[in-house]
PDB file of C-alpha atoms in Angstrom:
ATOM      1  CA  MET A   1      -0.492   0.220   0.121  1.00  0.00           C
ATOM      2  CA  MET A   2       1.163   3.540  -0.422  1.00  0.00           C
ATOM      3  CA  LYS A   3       2.418   5.565   1.826  1.00  0.00           C
ATOM      4  CA  VAL A   4       1.676   9.375   2.614  1.00  0.00           C
ATOM      5  CA  SER A   5       4.842  11.369   1.916  1.00  0.00           C
ATOM      6  CA  ASN A   6       4.238  14.364   4.352  1.00  0.00           C
ATOM      7  CA  HIS A   7       1.982  13.368   7.529  1.00  0.00           C
ATOM      8  CA  LYS A   8       2.633  16.665   9.169  1.00  0.00           C
ATOM      9  CA  GLN A   9       0.404  18.297   6.023  1.00  0.00           C
ATOM     10  CA  CYS A  10      -2.187  15.387   6.669  1.00  0.00           C
ATOM     11  CA  LYS A  11      -2.910  15.126  10.538  1.00  0.00           C
ATOM     12  CA  ASN A  12      -6.684  15.859  10.277  1.00  0.00           C
ATOM     13  CA  LEU A  13      -6.889  13.505   7.390  1.00  0.00           C
ATOM     14  CA  ASP A  14      -7.516   9.641   7.908  1.00  0.00           C
ATOM     15  CA  VAL A  15      -4.422   8.374   6.229  1.00  0.00           C
ATOM     16  CA  GLU A  16      -6.168   5.398   4.732  1.00  0.00           C
ATOM     17  CA  TRP A  17      -8.353   7.318   2.803  1.00  0.00           C
ATOM     18  CA  VAL A  18      -5.793   9.798   1.665  1.00  0.00           C
ATOM     19  CA  GLU A  19      -3.892   6.239   0.895  1.00  0.00           C
ATOM     20  CA  LEU A  20      -6.908   4.721  -1.034  1.00  0.00           C
ATOM     21  CA  ILE A  21      -7.267   7.790  -3.102  1.00  0.00           C
ATOM     22  CA  LEU A  22      -3.581   7.721  -4.097  1.00  0.00           C
ATOM     23  CA  ALA A  23      -3.670   4.202  -5.127  1.00  0.00           C
ATOM     24  CA  ALA A  24      -7.129   4.953  -7.400  1.00  0.00           C
ATOM     25  CA  LYS A  25      -5.095   8.252  -8.104  1.00  0.00           C
ATOM     26  CA  SER A  26      -2.047   5.994  -9.514  1.00  0.00           C
ATOM     27  CA  LEU A  27      -4.576   3.257 -11.329  1.00  0.00           C
ATOM     28  CA  GLY A  28      -5.604   6.350 -13.890  1.00  0.00           C
ATOM     29  CA  MET A  29      -9.268   6.593 -12.254  1.00  0.00           C
ATOM     30  CA  THR A  30     -10.284  10.342 -12.266  1.00  0.00           C
ATOM     31  CA  LYS A  31     -11.845  11.899  -9.883  1.00  0.00           C
ATOM     32  CA  GLU A  32     -15.724  11.263 -11.034  1.00  0.00           C
ATOM     33  CA  GLU A  33     -14.432   7.684 -11.567  1.00  0.00           C
ATOM     34  CA  VAL A  34     -13.594   7.278  -7.577  1.00  0.00           C
ATOM     35  CA  LYS A  35     -16.993   9.671  -6.946  1.00  0.00           C
ATOM     36  CA  ASN A  36     -19.025   7.855  -9.168  1.00  0.00           C
ATOM     37  CA  PHE A  37     -17.660   4.304  -7.659  1.00  0.00           C
ATOM     38  CA  PHE A  38     -18.577   4.998  -4.102  1.00  0.00           C
ATOM     39  CA  ASP A  39     -22.337   6.360  -5.357  1.00  0.00           C
ATOM     40  CA  GLN A  40     -23.020   3.168  -6.607  1.00  0.00           C
ATOM     41  CA  LYS A  41     -21.158   1.640  -3.516  1.00  0.00           C
ATOM     42  CA  SER A  42     -23.603   3.751  -1.208  1.00  0.00           C
ATOM     43  CA  GLY A  43     -26.470   3.366  -3.106  1.00  0.00           C
ATOM     44  CA  ALA A  44     -25.851  -0.687  -2.767  1.00  0.00           C
ATOM     45  CA  VAL A  45     -25.599  -0.143   1.222  1.00  0.00           C
ATOM     46  CA  ASN A  46     -28.967   1.877   0.977  1.00  0.00           C
ATOM     47  CA  ARG A  47     -30.881  -0.549  -1.053  1.00  0.00           C
ATOM     48  CA  PHE A  48     -29.388  -3.237   1.076  1.00  0.00           C
ATOM     49  CA  ASN A  49     -30.700  -1.186   4.355  1.00  0.00           C
ATOM     50  CA  LYS A  50     -34.090  -0.753   3.874  1.00  0.00           C
TER      51      LYS A  50
END
């Protein structure tokens, strides 16, 4: 897994989320693709919880 290079700048961020976004970026995913992925997943969770 990727490591966040400057932890001081990220002290208010969840490091695991930052690593996840960096991994998506390294795979060539756009911001919109990441957003769409989470939108789809949250919709599936919401349907399951009804």
